[in-house]
CSV table of C-alpha atoms in Angstrom, one decimal:
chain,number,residue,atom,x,y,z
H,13,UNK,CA,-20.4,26.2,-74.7
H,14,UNK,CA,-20.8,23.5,-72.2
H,15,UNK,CA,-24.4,23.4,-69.9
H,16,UNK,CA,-23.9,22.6,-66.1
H,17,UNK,CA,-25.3,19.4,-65.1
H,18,UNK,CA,-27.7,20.4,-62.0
H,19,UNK,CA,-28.8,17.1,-60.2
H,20,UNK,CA,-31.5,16.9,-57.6
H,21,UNK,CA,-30.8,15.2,-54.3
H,22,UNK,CA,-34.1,13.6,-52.5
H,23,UNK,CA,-35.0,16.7,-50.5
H,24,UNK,CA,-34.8,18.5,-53.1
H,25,UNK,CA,-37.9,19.5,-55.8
H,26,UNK,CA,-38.1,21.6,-58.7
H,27,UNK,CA,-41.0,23.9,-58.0
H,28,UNK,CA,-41.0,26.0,-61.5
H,29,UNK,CA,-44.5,24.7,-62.5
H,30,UNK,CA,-46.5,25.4,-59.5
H,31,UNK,CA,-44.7,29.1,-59.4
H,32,UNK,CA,-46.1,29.2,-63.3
H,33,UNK,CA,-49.3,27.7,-62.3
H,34,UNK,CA,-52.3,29.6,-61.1
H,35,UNK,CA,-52.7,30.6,-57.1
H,36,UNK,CA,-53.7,27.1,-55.5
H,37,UNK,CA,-51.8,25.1,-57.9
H,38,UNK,CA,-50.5,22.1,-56.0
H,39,UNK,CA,-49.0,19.0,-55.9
H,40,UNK,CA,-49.1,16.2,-53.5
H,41,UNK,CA,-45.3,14.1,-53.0
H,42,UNK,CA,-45.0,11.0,-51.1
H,43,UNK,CA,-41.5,11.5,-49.8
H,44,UNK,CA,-39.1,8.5,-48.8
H,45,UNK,CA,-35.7,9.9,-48.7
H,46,UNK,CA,-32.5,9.1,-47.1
H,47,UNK,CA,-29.7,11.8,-46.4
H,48,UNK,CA,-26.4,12.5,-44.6
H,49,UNK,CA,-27.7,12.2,-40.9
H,50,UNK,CA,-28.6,15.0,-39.1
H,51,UNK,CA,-26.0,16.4,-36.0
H,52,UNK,CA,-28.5,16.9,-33.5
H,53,UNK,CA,-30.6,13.7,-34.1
H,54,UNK,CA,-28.8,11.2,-35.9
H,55,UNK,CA,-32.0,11.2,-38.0
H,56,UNK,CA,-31.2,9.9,-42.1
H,57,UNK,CA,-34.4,8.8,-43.6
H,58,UNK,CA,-37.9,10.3,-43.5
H,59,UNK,CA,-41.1,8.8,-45.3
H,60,UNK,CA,-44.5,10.3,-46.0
H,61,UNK,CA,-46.5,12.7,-47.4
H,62,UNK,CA,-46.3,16.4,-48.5
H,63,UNK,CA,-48.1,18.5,-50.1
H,64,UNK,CA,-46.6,22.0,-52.4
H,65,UNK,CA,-49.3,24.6,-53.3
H,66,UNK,CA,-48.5,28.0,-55.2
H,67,UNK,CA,-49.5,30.8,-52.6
H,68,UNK,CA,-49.6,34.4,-52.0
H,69,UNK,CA,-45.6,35.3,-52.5
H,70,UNK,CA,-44.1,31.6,-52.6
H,71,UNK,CA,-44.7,28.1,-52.4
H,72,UNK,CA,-46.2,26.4,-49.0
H,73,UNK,CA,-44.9,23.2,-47.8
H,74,UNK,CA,-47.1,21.1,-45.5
H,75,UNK,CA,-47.5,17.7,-44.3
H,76,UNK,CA,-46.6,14.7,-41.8
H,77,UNK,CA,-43.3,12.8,-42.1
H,78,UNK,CA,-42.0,9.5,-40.1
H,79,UNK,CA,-38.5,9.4,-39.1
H,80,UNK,CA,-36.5,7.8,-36.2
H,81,UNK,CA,-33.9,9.3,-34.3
H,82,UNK,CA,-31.4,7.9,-32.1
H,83,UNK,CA,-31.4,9.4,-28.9
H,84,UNK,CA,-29.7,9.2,-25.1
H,85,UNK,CA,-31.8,8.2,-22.2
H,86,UNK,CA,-32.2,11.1,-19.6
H,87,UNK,CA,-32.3,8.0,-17.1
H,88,UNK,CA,-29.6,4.7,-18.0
H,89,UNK,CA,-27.8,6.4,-20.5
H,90,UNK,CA,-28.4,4.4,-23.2
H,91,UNK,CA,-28.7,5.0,-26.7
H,92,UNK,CA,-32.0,3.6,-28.5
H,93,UNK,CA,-34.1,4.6,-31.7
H,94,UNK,CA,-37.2,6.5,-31.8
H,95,UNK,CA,-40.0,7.3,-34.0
H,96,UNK,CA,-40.4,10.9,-34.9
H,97,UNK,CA,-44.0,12.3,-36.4
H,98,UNK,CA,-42.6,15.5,-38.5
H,99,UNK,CA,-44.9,18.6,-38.8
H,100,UNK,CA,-43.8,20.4,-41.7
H,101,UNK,CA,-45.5,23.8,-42.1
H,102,UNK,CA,-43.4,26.4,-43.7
H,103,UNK,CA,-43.5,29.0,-46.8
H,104,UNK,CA,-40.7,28.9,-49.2
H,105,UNK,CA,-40.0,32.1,-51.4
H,106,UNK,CA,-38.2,32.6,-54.6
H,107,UNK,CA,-35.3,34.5,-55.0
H,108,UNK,CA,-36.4,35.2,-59.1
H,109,UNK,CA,-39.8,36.2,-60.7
H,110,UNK,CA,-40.2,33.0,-62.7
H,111,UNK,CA,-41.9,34.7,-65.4
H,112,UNK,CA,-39.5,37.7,-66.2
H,113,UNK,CA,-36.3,36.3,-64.3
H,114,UNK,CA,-36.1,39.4,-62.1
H,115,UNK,CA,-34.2,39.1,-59.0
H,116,UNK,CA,-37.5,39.1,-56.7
H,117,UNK,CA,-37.2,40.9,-53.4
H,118,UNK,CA,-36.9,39.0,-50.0
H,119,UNK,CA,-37.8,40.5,-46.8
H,120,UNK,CA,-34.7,41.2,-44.7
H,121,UNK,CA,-35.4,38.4,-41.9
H,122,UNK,CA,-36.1,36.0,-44.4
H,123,UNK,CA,-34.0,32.4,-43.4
H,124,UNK,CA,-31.9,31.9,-46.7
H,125,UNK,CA,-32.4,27.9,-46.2
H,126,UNK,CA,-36.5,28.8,-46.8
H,127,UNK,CA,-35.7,30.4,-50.3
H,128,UNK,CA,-36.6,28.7,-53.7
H,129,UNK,CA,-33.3,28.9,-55.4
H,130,UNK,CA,-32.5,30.4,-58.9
H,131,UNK,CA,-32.6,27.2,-60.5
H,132,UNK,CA,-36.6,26.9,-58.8
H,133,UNK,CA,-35.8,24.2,-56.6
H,134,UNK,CA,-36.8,23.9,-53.1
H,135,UNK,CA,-34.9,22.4,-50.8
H,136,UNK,CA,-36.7,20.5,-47.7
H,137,UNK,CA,-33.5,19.3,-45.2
H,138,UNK,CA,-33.5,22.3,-43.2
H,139,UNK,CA,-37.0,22.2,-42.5
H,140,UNK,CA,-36.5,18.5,-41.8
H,141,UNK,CA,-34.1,18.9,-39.7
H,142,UNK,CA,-35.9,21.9,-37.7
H,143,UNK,CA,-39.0,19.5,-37.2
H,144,UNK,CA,-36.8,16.4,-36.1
H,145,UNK,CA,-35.5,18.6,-33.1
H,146,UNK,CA,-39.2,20.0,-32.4
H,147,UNK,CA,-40.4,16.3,-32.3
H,148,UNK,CA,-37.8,15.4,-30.0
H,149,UNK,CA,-38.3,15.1,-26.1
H,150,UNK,CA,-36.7,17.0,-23.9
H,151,UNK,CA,-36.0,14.2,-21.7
H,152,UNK,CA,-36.2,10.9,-24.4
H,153,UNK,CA,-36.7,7.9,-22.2
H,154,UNK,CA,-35.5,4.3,-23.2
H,155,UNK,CA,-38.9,3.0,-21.7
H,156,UNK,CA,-41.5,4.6,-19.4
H,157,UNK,CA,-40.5,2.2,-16.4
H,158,UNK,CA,-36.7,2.8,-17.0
H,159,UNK,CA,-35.1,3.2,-13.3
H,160,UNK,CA,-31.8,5.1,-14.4
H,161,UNK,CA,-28.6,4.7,-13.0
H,162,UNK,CA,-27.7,4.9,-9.0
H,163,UNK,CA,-26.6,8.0,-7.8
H,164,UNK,CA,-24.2,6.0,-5.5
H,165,UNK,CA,-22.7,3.6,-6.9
H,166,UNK,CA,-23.6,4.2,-10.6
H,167,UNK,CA,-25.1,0.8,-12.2
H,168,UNK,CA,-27.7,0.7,-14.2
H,169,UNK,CA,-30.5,-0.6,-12.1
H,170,UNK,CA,-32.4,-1.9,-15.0
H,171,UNK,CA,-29.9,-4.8,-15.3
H,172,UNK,CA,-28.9,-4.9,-11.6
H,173,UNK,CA,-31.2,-4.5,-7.9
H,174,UNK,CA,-28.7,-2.1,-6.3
H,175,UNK,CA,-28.8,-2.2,-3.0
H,176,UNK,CA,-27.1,1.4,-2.2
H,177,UNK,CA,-28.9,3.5,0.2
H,178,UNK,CA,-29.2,7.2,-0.1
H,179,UNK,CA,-28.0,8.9,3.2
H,180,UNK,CA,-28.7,12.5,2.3
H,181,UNK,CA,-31.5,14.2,3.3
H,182,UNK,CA,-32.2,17.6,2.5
H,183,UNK,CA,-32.6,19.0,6.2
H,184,UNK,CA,-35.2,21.4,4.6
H,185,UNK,CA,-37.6,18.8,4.2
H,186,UNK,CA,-37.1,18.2,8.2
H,187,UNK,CA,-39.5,20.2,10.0
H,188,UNK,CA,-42.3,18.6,7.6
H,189,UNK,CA,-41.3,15.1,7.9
H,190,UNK,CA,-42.1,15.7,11.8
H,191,UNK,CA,-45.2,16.9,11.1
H,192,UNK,CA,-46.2,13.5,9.1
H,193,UNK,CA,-45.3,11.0,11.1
């Protein structure tokens, strides 16, 4: 009879002693791992550190985690990097009893990407990835001062002093601008 070969990848840990240990058991992991990118933020490397501690039903992930993402500006359209400070906070359960092998029962709403597989590893990249689009912001900005693109004429007036003026008014703003000047 031939074993199975079961490899790790970097986002990946192998919780059986802390589900053995006592409640409180942990174990601090400095985490530098690179991965297949992520869809929605092009993110593929995180660093830092996390900590895994046997609780109440599971194992509890927490901790702070550097990554960059490469994002769109709202403003010129560009594409640029940016840091990302991950907060991971998030309690992993296991789908067997590690001491009897029973099939240990999940609650029905449980998110199967947050469950300690049969093999007692824990897998991080969903809650990586989860915490990369938290991080992001909703409008990422190239710089603070960037000036965007004309609405006219459409250069980027970062690189160019456009000289298109804006004709439209919105004739709400009328009977105020009368009062003003």
């Amino acid at each position: 009879m031939r074993s199975a070969v079961y490899t790790l990848s970097m986002m990946q840990f192998n919780v059986a002693h802390l589900l053995k240990g006592t409640m409180g058991t942990s174990q601090l992991v400095t985490l530098d791992a690179a991965f297949a990118p992520l869809d929605e933020t092009g993110t593929s490397q995180v660093h830092g550190q996390i900590q895994l501690m046997h609780v109440t039903g599971g194992i509890w992930v927490s901790g702070l985690l550097d990554s960059n993402a490469v994002c769109t500006c709202s403003r010129c359209l560009k594409g640029f990097s940016l840091t990302l400070q991950l907060q991971l906070d998030e309690i992993y359960l296991p789908a067997m009893d590690i001491i009897t092998g029973a099939t240990s029962p999940l609650p029905e709403d449980t998110d199967p990407s947050f469950i300690i597989d049969d093999h007692h590893t824990l897998d991080l990249t969903e809650a990586v990835r989860q915490s990369a689009i938290v991080a992001l912001p909703m409008k990422p900005l190239c710089r603070p001062d960037c000036a965007g693109l004309c609405p006219e004429c459409g250069s980027d007036r970062n690189q160019v002093r456009c000289t298109c003026q804006s004709s439209t008014r919105d004739p709400r703003w009328e009977s105020i601008t009368r009062l003003l000047s």
